[in-house]
Amino acid sequence: MFGLETVSGPVGASMLIGVVLLEALVLYVGYGALEQWVGPTITRALKGE
Amino acid sequence: MEVLGVAVSLLAMFAGFGVLIGLLFGFFGMGGSFLVTPALLVMNYKPDVAVASGLAFVFGTSVIATLKHRDLGQVDYKLGVLMIAGTTGGIEVGKMGLHWLQSMGLADTVVSVAYVALLGGIGVFITYNAVKDDGGGGMSHDVEDDGEIDADDIPDIAKTIQSYRIPPMMKLRGGVRVSLWMILVVAFATGLLSGLLGVGGGFIRMPALFYLIGVPVPVAVGTDLFEIVFSGGIGSFLYAMDGAVDLTIVVPLLAGSALGARLGAAATSLVDEDDIKVYFGVMLLLGAIAVAVRKIGGAIDMPVLDVVALVIILGAALLVSGAVVVSSVRELRTESAPSVHPSD
């Protein structure tokens, strides 16, 4: 995936961990925005309002 | 149908599995590699790929869960750094102990028995305190509005440890004051067990932070996750040097768990822990049974017991995450219900 299947060694490992870290940060920001956007609606629905 | 050379069905399965794991991880600060690695092994991934990908996934999830707990003011960085220092020393000594046991030909037996006993022992301890519910030993997610933990919520062992006033004293989140040396001793002990048993240690460290040091559970979870960012990052980097991390596993798992971790972390501020702590203890107990079943399967060469162990672990995870979701929704509905006073 992303052409990183065969990477190894310190540089390859850094790239791989960097991809995981980047994905984590993107997901944190993305889901955070999604939570702000649809969160109140879902919370109200769960509260039965 | 494929995306980036990977079947969509496989991506969807890993993403769904990720939501389940993320929910538990965000709520309890444990359960990542505990669930992922056995699942990957049963799916016939090579052991190094299963362990490495599990670690890389735990690293990514802990980053997200820590950021969410930080937003809620539930990470004590000072305590986290001290725990990292003490744990690292403990792991090194634990590894030495493991090598010594290996040289004696006792490593597999001792580690297996100790792992099952520890997991089951912590499960029994938490379940017992939860059922007893005497206010002095149970786990509570409640933190007082002024940020100070209620003295009645501090477990007796933690009160004893806090009573040893060997300078320098540290003030932690929740208004807890404890000696620096006591923190290092607890961190060293948890690291020792991690190094000896070869496990991440979330299931040891999170209860230790609460029961031994006495910080509120949300801070114990947040600080434990902060530490896992470093241990998971370093561990997965070392495995990635050998090319063992498989991104086709990690990327979809992380996408699902990011959502689950957000929900789990938010639930720590919402759920009354009284509803959940029994399930947490039971999950650890079932985890101990699953590990014992897997070890027996390996000893008598019956691979089918690996599948039985996985079913027990996944069943326990589904049960507990379901309980977290149900309790969260119930709590939301209770909050929104109009309060009725007798005088009305």
Tab-separated table of C-alpha atoms in Angstrom:
chain	number	residue	atom	x	y	z
A	1	MET	CA	0.000	0.000	0.000
A	2	PHE	CA	1.279	3.489	-0.940
A	3	GLY	CA	4.347	1.747	-2.453
A	4	LEU	CA	5.781	1.112	1.021
A	5	GLU	CA	5.432	-2.714	0.997
A	6	THR	CA	9.129	-3.360	0.613
A	7	VAL	CA	10.663	-0.595	2.699
A	8	SER	CA	12.971	-1.490	5.574
A	9	GLY	CA	15.898	-0.014	7.483
A	10	PRO	CA	15.850	3.228	9.478
A	11	VAL	CA	14.678	5.429	6.575
A	12	GLY	CA	11.930	3.027	5.518
A	13	ALA	CA	10.818	2.545	9.127
A	14	SER	CA	10.681	6.318	9.644
A	15	MET	CA	8.563	6.705	6.490
A	16	LEU	CA	6.201	3.969	7.637
A	17	ILE	CA	5.775	5.336	11.136
A	18	GLY	CA	5.385	8.796	9.594
A	19	VAL	CA	2.512	7.517	7.435
A	20	VAL	CA	0.785	6.024	10.516
A	21	LEU	CA	1.302	9.257	12.500
A	22	LEU	CA	0.050	11.389	9.603
A	23	GLU	CA	-3.031	9.188	9.205
A	24	ALA	CA	-3.700	9.421	12.958
A	25	LEU	CA	-3.502	13.235	12.896
A	26	VAL	CA	-5.656	13.520	9.756
A	27	LEU	CA	-8.251	11.190	11.295
A	28	TYR	CA	-8.194	13.127	14.583
A	29	VAL	CA	-8.827	16.427	12.796
A	30	GLY	CA	-11.272	14.903	10.298
A	31	TYR	CA	-13.387	13.056	12.853
A	32	GLY	CA	-13.193	16.119	15.131
A	33	ALA	CA	-14.696	18.282	12.382
A	34	LEU	CA	-17.306	15.602	11.695
A	35	GLU	CA	-18.166	15.465	15.415
A	36	GLN	CA	-18.709	19.227	15.525
A	37	TRP	CA	-20.799	19.069	12.358
A	38	VAL	CA	-23.113	16.142	13.095
A	39	GLY	CA	-22.414	15.520	16.812
A	40	PRO	CA	-25.182	17.747	18.250
A	41	THR	CA	-27.757	16.207	15.895
A	42	ILE	CA	-26.746	12.662	16.867
A	43	THR	CA	-26.673	13.575	20.584
A	44	ARG	CA	-30.168	15.046	20.376
A	45	ALA	CA	-31.389	11.941	18.550
A	46	LEU	CA	-29.846	9.677	21.214
A	47	LYS	CA	-31.454	11.784	23.954
A	48	GLY	CA	-34.766	11.190	22.217
A	49	GLU	CA	-35.419	14.907	21.672
B	1	MET	CA	-13.382	-4.505	-6.007
B	2	GLU	CA	-10.043	-3.161	-4.830
B	3	VAL	CA	-8.666	0.113	-3.432
B	4	LEU	CA	-4.878	0.653	-3.693
B	5	GLY	CA	-4.540	-3.063	-4.490
B	6	VAL	CA	-6.465	-4.240	-1.417
B	7	ALA	CA	-9.920	-5.896	-1.455
B	8	VAL	CA	-12.655	-3.538	-0.211
B	9	SER	CA	-14.180	-6.357	1.873
B	10	LEU	CA	-10.884	-6.795	3.743
B	11	LEU	CA	-10.589	-3.026	4.312
B	12	ALA	CA	-14.188	-2.884	5.589
B	13	MET	CA	-13.637	-5.853	7.921
B	14	PHE	CA	-10.512	-4.288	9.434
B	15	ALA	CA	-12.241	-0.890	9.754
B	16	GLY	CA	-15.195	-2.475	11.587
B	17	PHE	CA	-12.855	-4.398	13.873
B	18	GLY	CA	-11.013	-1.113	14.458
B	19	VAL	CA	-14.170	0.640	15.714
B	20	LEU	CA	-14.634	-2.084	18.342
B	21	ILE	CA	-11.016	-1.976	19.511
B	22	GLY	CA	-10.876	1.832	19.454
B	23	LEU	CA	-13.935	2.076	21.673
B	24	LEU	CA	-12.338	-0.148	24.338
B	25	PHE	CA	-8.943	1.523	23.929
B	26	GLY	CA	-10.360	5.033	24.294
B	27	PHE	CA	-12.458	4.036	27.314
B	28	PHE	CA	-10.047	1.821	29.261
B	29	GLY	CA	-6.614	2.779	27.846
B	30	MET	CA	-5.926	-0.862	27.059
B	31	GLY	CA	-6.918	-3.661	24.728
B	32	GLY	CA	-5.085	-2.814	21.482
B	33	SER	CA	-2.490	-5.503	20.880
B	34	PHE	CA	-4.402	-7.745	23.299
B	35	LEU	CA	-7.103	-8.037	20.617
B	36	VAL	CA	-5.349	-7.344	17.310
B	37	THR	CA	-2.338	-9.660	17.440
B	38	PRO	CA	-4.289	-12.883	18.260
B	39	ALA	CA	-6.845	-12.006	15.555
B	40	LEU	CA	-4.112	-11.547	12.929
B	41	LEU	CA	-2.421	-14.795	13.977
B	42	VAL	CA	-5.692	-16.706	13.549
B	43	MET	CA	-6.035	-15.056	10.101
B	44	ASN	CA	-2.716	-16.739	9.193
B	45	TYR	CA	-0.530	-13.635	9.179
B	46	LYS	CA	3.096	-14.374	10.088
B	47	PRO	CA	3.858	-13.807	13.810
B	48	ASP	CA	6.273	-10.915	13.187
B	49	VAL	CA	3.764	-9.193	10.862
B	50	ALA	CA	0.951	-9.722	13.416
B	51	VAL	CA	3.004	-8.286	16.290
B	52	ALA	CA	4.514	-5.419	14.237
B	53	SER	CA	1.224	-4.372	12.629
B	54	GLY	CA	-0.518	-4.630	16.017
B	55	LEU	CA	2.105	-2.339	17.543
B	56	ALA	CA	1.907	0.199	14.683
B	57	PHE	CA	-1.870	0.217	15.023
B	58	VAL	CA	-1.636	0.702	18.807
B	59	PHE	CA	0.776	3.610	18.199
B	60	GLY	CA	-1.661	5.372	15.833
B	61	THR	CA	-4.703	4.737	18.043
B	62	SER	CA	-2.911	5.918	21.175
B	63	VAL	CA	-1.973	9.200	19.416
B	64	ILE	CA	-5.649	9.834	18.616
B	65	ALA	CA	-6.962	8.718	22.026
B	66	THR	CA	-4.312	10.785	23.863
B	67	LEU	CA	-5.220	13.911	21.883
B	68	LYS	CA	-8.895	13.356	22.750
B	69	HIS	CA	-8.101	12.834	26.450
B	70	ARG	CA	-5.884	15.943	26.352
B	71	ASP	CA	-8.904	17.930	25.107
B	72	LEU	CA	-10.787	16.672	28.174
B	73	GLY	CA	-7.905	17.652	30.517
B	74	GLN	CA	-7.235	14.004	31.390
B	75	VAL	CA	-3.502	13.675	30.626
B	76	ASP	CA	-0.903	14.295	33.367
B	77	TYR	CA	2.310	14.834	31.343
B	78	LYS	CA	4.544	15.041	34.441
B	79	LEU	CA	3.252	11.700	35.680
B	80	GLY	CA	3.503	10.305	32.138
B	81	VAL	CA	7.178	11.233	31.757
B	82	LEU	CA	8.004	9.770	35.200
B	83	MET	CA	6.106	6.596	34.316
B	84	ILE	CA	8.027	6.314	31.008
B	85	ALA	CA	11.355	6.643	32.863
B	86	GLY	CA	10.462	4.075	35.539
B	87	THR	CA	8.793	1.700	33.084
B	88	THR	CA	11.779	1.736	30.706
B	89	GLY	CA	14.113	0.703	33.544
B	90	GLY	CA	11.651	-1.988	34.640
B	91	ILE	CA	11.324	-3.386	31.110
B	92	GLU	CA	15.110	-3.717	30.799
B	93	VAL	CA	15.333	-5.640	34.095
B	94	GLY	CA	12.266	-7.715	33.097
B	95	LYS	CA	13.946	-8.631	29.799
B	96	MET	CA	17.044	-9.744	31.730
B	97	GLY	CA	14.814	-11.914	33.918
B	98	LEU	CA	13.201	-13.371	30.796
B	99	HIS	CA	16.610	-14.216	29.274
B	100	TRP	CA	17.622	-15.851	32.567
B	101	LEU	CA	14.430	-17.936	32.551
B	102	GLN	CA	15.122	-18.868	28.891
B	103	SER	CA	18.622	-20.052	29.805
B	104	MET	CA	17.029	-22.253	32.493
B	105	GLY	CA	14.474	-23.581	29.953
B	106	LEU	CA	11.582	-22.246	32.070
B	107	ALA	CA	10.594	-19.109	30.153
B	108	ASP	CA	7.547	-20.412	28.288
B	109	THR	CA	5.951	-22.092	31.307
B	110	VAL	CA	6.653	-19.273	33.786
B	111	VAL	CA	5.565	-16.505	31.387
B	112	SER	CA	2.360	-18.322	30.384
B	113	VAL	CA	1.335	-19.073	33.974
B	114	ALA	CA	2.298	-15.577	35.199
B	115	TYR	CA	0.425	-13.889	32.334
B	116	VAL	CA	-2.784	-15.851	32.941
B	117	ALA	CA	-2.499	-15.409	36.739
B	118	LEU	CA	-1.876	-11.655	36.445
B	119	LEU	CA	-4.647	-11.021	33.912
B	120	GLY	CA	-7.086	-13.172	35.891
B	121	GLY	CA	-5.912	-11.745	39.231
B	122	ILE	CA	-6.461	-8.134	38.140
B	123	GLY	CA	-9.838	-9.167	36.697
B	124	VAL	CA	-10.897	-10.799	39.999
B	125	PHE	CA	-9.610	-7.818	42.013
B	126	ILE	CA	-11.518	-5.239	39.956
B	127	THR	CA	-14.681	-7.354	39.782
B	128	TYR	CA	-14.566	-8.025	43.537
B	129	ASN	CA	-14.157	-4.321	44.347
B	130	ALA	CA	-16.880	-3.413	41.862
B	131	VAL	CA	-19.354	-5.891	43.331
B	132	LYS	CA	-18.370	-4.974	46.901
B	133	ASP	CA	-18.733	-1.287	45.956
B	134	ASP	CA	-17.658	0.047	49.341
B	135	GLY	CA	-16.508	3.337	47.868
B	136	GLY	CA	-12.916	2.635	48.811
B	137	GLY	CA	-11.739	0.325	46.108
B	138	GLY	CA	-13.976	0.603	43.097
B	139	MET	CA	-13.004	2.398	39.926
B	140	SER	CA	-14.874	5.633	39.416
B	141	HIS	CA	-14.773	7.777	36.307
B	142	ASP	CA	-16.202	10.703	38.234
B	143	VAL	CA	-13.926	13.674	38.891
B	144	GLU	CA	-15.051	16.483	41.157
B	145	ASP	CA	-15.856	19.786	39.469
B	146	ASP	CA	-12.954	21.507	41.230
B	147	GLY	CA	-10.574	18.920	39.747
B	148	GLU	CA	-9.824	17.338	43.149
B	149	ILE	CA	-10.475	13.630	43.639
B	150	ASP	CA	-12.820	12.817	46.539
B	151	ALA	CA	-10.836	11.235	49.414
B	152	ASP	CA	-13.436	8.462	49.625
B	153	ASP	CA	-12.688	7.536	45.991
B	154	ILE	CA	-8.981	6.928	46.676
B	155	PRO	CA	-8.281	3.201	47.125
B	156	ASP	CA	-6.786	2.155	50.479
B	157	ILE	CA	-3.499	0.947	48.928
B	158	ALA	CA	-3.054	4.313	47.191
B	159	LYS	CA	-3.724	6.133	50.491
B	160	THR	CA	-0.930	4.096	52.107
B	161	ILE	CA	1.469	4.842	49.232
B	162	GLN	CA	0.563	8.543	49.372
B	163	SER	CA	1.273	8.525	53.122
B	164	TYR	CA	5.005	7.868	52.471
B	165	ARG	CA	6.137	11.491	52.271
B	166	ILE	CA	9.651	11.021	50.924
B	167	PRO	CA	10.708	14.274	49.178
B	168	PRO	CA	10.377	15.472	46.515
B	169	MET	CA	6.571	15.315	46.636
B	170	MET	CA	4.707	15.652	43.324
B	171	LYS	CA	1.289	17.243	42.866
B	172	LEU	CA	-0.675	15.394	40.187
B	173	ARG	CA	-3.947	16.037	38.385
B	174	GLY	CA	-6.923	15.442	40.646
B	175	GLY	CA	-5.117	17.113	43.555
B	176	VAL	CA	-3.151	13.950	44.362
B	177	ARG	CA	0.177	14.401	46.219
B	178	VAL	CA	2.614	11.498	46.091
B	179	SER	CA	6.352	11.010	46.447
B	180	LEU	CA	8.399	10.990	43.221
B	181	TRP	CA	10.089	7.806	44.457
B	182	MET	CA	6.769	6.020	44.934
B	183	ILE	CA	5.801	6.858	41.332
B	184	LEU	CA	9.133	5.517	40.079
B	185	VAL	CA	8.749	2.325	42.143
B	186	VAL	CA	5.238	1.700	40.754
B	187	ALA	CA	6.447	2.493	37.207
B	188	PHE	CA	9.443	0.201	37.604
B	189	ALA	CA	7.227	-2.640	38.886
B	190	THR	CA	4.778	-2.330	35.987
B	191	GLY	CA	7.691	-2.138	33.519
B	192	LEU	CA	9.243	-5.220	35.104
B	193	LEU	CA	6.049	-7.187	34.493
B	194	SER	CA	5.774	-5.819	30.924
B	195	GLY	CA	9.351	-6.814	30.116
B	196	LEU	CA	9.012	-10.227	31.727
B	197	LEU	CA	5.702	-11.062	30.064
B	198	GLY	CA	6.430	-9.348	26.727
B	199	VAL	CA	3.172	-7.366	26.760
B	200	GLY	CA	2.352	-3.691	26.227
B	201	GLY	CA	1.246	-3.335	29.811
B	202	GLY	CA	-1.866	-1.147	29.527
B	203	PHE	CA	-3.883	-3.671	31.523
B	204	ILE	CA	-1.256	-3.498	34.291
B	205	ARG	CA	-0.416	0.219	34.186
B	206	MET	CA	-3.901	1.730	34.085
B	207	PRO	CA	-5.148	-0.092	37.235
B	208	ALA	CA	-1.738	0.591	38.873
B	209	LEU	CA	-2.104	4.347	38.297
B	210	PHE	CA	-5.500	4.271	39.975
B	211	TYR	CA	-5.128	1.605	42.678
B	212	LEU	CA	-1.494	2.323	43.652
B	213	ILE	CA	-0.929	6.028	42.937
B	214	GLY	CA	-4.547	7.125	43.385
B	215	VAL	CA	-5.105	9.400	40.370
B	216	PRO	CA	-8.711	9.554	39.075
B	217	VAL	CA	-9.550	6.906	36.466
B	218	PRO	CA	-9.917	9.349	33.515
B	219	VAL	CA	-6.411	10.717	34.276
B	220	ALA	CA	-5.087	7.155	34.683
B	221	VAL	CA	-6.486	6.260	31.255
B	222	GLY	CA	-5.244	9.458	29.566
B	223	THR	CA	-1.764	9.227	31.095
B	224	ASP	CA	-1.492	5.525	30.271
B	225	LEU	CA	-2.374	6.312	26.643
B	226	PHE	CA	0.267	9.075	26.573
B	227	GLU	CA	2.861	6.505	27.625
B	228	ILE	CA	1.643	4.022	24.993
B	229	VAL	CA	2.334	6.649	22.269
B	230	PHE	CA	6.041	6.287	23.084
B	231	SER	CA	6.192	2.545	23.764
B	232	GLY	CA	4.058	1.763	20.686
B	233	GLY	CA	6.026	4.194	18.500
B	234	ILE	CA	9.413	2.815	19.477
B	235	GLY	CA	8.234	-0.809	19.251
B	236	SER	CA	6.686	-0.420	15.821
B	237	PHE	CA	9.735	1.516	14.556
B	238	LEU	CA	12.026	-1.346	15.588
B	239	TYR	CA	9.812	-3.917	13.823
B	240	ALA	CA	9.404	-1.645	10.764
B	241	MET	CA	13.212	-1.670	10.355
B	242	ASP	CA	12.785	-5.350	9.390
B	243	GLY	CA	9.871	-4.533	7.071
B	244	ALA	CA	7.316	-6.392	9.233
B	245	VAL	CA	4.633	-3.650	9.438
B	246	ASP	CA	1.786	-4.276	6.945
B	247	LEU	CA	0.000	-1.016	6.063
B	248	THR	CA	-2.925	-2.867	4.455
B	249	ILE	CA	-3.775	-3.979	8.001
B	250	VAL	CA	-2.820	-0.813	9.897
B	251	VAL	CA	-4.477	1.852	7.690
B	252	PRO	CA	-8.080	0.498	7.744
B	253	LEU	CA	-7.828	-0.623	11.382
B	254	LEU	CA	-6.724	2.872	12.346
B	255	ALA	CA	-9.509	4.501	10.306
B	256	GLY	CA	-12.084	2.502	12.284
B	257	SER	CA	-10.409	2.774	15.665
B	258	ALA	CA	-10.040	6.565	15.375
B	259	LEU	CA	-13.821	6.781	15.427
B	260	GLY	CA	-14.131	4.207	18.214
B	261	ALA	CA	-11.406	5.850	20.344
B	262	ARG	CA	-13.183	9.210	20.060
B	263	LEU	CA	-16.439	7.648	21.230
B	264	GLY	CA	-14.690	5.682	23.998
B	265	ALA	CA	-12.787	8.718	25.299
B	266	ALA	CA	-15.948	10.830	25.282
B	267	ALA	CA	-17.769	8.065	27.165
B	268	THR	CA	-15.293	8.307	30.074
B	269	SER	CA	-16.813	11.702	30.950
B	270	LEU	CA	-20.346	10.422	30.533
B	271	VAL	CA	-20.718	6.890	31.813
B	272	ASP	CA	-21.273	5.994	35.446
B	273	GLU	CA	-18.444	3.535	35.988
B	274	ASP	CA	-20.604	1.520	38.371
B	275	ASP	CA	-22.442	0.242	35.281
B	276	ILE	CA	-19.273	-0.787	33.524
B	277	LYS	CA	-16.562	-1.875	35.950
B	278	VAL	CA	-17.939	-5.370	36.437
B	279	TYR	CA	-17.791	-5.895	32.663
B	280	PHE	CA	-14.199	-4.617	32.613
B	281	GLY	CA	-13.182	-7.129	35.285
B	282	VAL	CA	-15.077	-9.885	33.471
B	283	MET	CA	-13.335	-8.967	30.195
B	284	LEU	CA	-9.951	-9.396	31.867
B	285	LEU	CA	-11.072	-12.725	33.339
B	286	LEU	CA	-12.296	-13.930	29.941
B	287	GLY	CA	-9.023	-12.655	28.451
B	288	ALA	CA	-7.118	-14.777	30.971
B	289	ILE	CA	-9.201	-17.817	30.017
B	290	ALA	CA	-8.613	-17.114	26.304
B	291	VAL	CA	-4.843	-16.858	26.803
B	292	ALA	CA	-4.872	-20.098	28.825
B	293	VAL	CA	-6.864	-21.859	26.075
B	294	ARG	CA	-4.399	-20.623	23.420
B	295	LYS	CA	-1.404	-21.747	25.460
B	296	ILE	CA	-2.954	-25.187	26.008
B	297	GLY	CA	-3.696	-25.374	22.253
B	298	GLY	CA	-0.032	-24.653	21.527
B	299	ALA	CA	1.175	-27.179	24.102
B	300	ILE	CA	-0.978	-30.057	22.819
B	301	ASP	CA	-0.772	-28.950	19.160
B	302	MET	CA	-4.499	-28.221	18.651
B	303	PRO	CA	-4.778	-25.111	16.397
B	304	VAL	CA	-8.579	-25.114	16.768
B	305	LEU	CA	-8.104	-23.838	20.330
B	306	ASP	CA	-6.571	-20.662	18.838
B	307	VAL	CA	-9.918	-20.002	17.159
B	308	VAL	CA	-11.782	-20.776	20.411
B	309	ALA	CA	-9.517	-18.288	22.235
B	310	LEU	CA	-10.161	-15.618	19.605
B	311	VAL	CA	-13.938	-16.159	19.838
B	312	ILE	CA	-13.757	-15.732	23.647
B	313	ILE	CA	-11.703	-12.512	23.309
B	314	LEU	CA	-13.932	-11.039	20.591
B	315	GLY	CA	-17.067	-12.029	22.524
B	316	ALA	CA	-15.761	-10.319	25.647
B	317	ALA	CA	-14.787	-7.217	23.642
B	318	LEU	CA	-18.233	-7.057	22.013
B	319	LEU	CA	-19.946	-7.489	25.393
B	320	VAL	CA	-17.971	-4.709	27.081
B	321	SER	CA	-18.070	-2.238	24.183
B	322	GLY	CA	-21.812	-2.862	23.879
B	323	ALA	CA	-22.188	-2.136	27.609
B	324	VAL	CA	-20.220	1.128	27.207
B	325	VAL	CA	-22.461	2.252	24.325
B	326	VAL	CA	-25.704	1.288	26.104
B	327	SER	CA	-24.630	3.011	29.350
B	328	SER	CA	-23.598	6.157	27.429
B	329	VAL	CA	-26.956	6.394	25.685
B	330	ARG	CA	-28.795	5.706	28.973
B	331	GLU	CA	-26.769	8.443	30.700
B	332	LEU	CA	-27.513	10.911	27.884
B	333	ARG	CA	-31.235	10.185	28.194
B	334	THR	CA	-31.114	10.528	32.002
B	335	GLU	CA	-29.393	13.916	31.668
B	336	SER	CA	-32.022	15.171	29.243
B	337	ALA	CA	-34.996	13.872	31.270
B	338	PRO	CA	-36.693	16.678	33.289
B	339	SER	CA	-36.013	16.263	37.036
B	340	VAL	CA	-39.123	15.870	39.202
B	341	HIS	CA	-39.016	17.230	42.754
B	342	PRO	CA	-41.404	15.984	45.453
B	343	SER	CA	-42.473	19.567	46.133
B	344	ASP	CA	-43.500	20.094	42.517
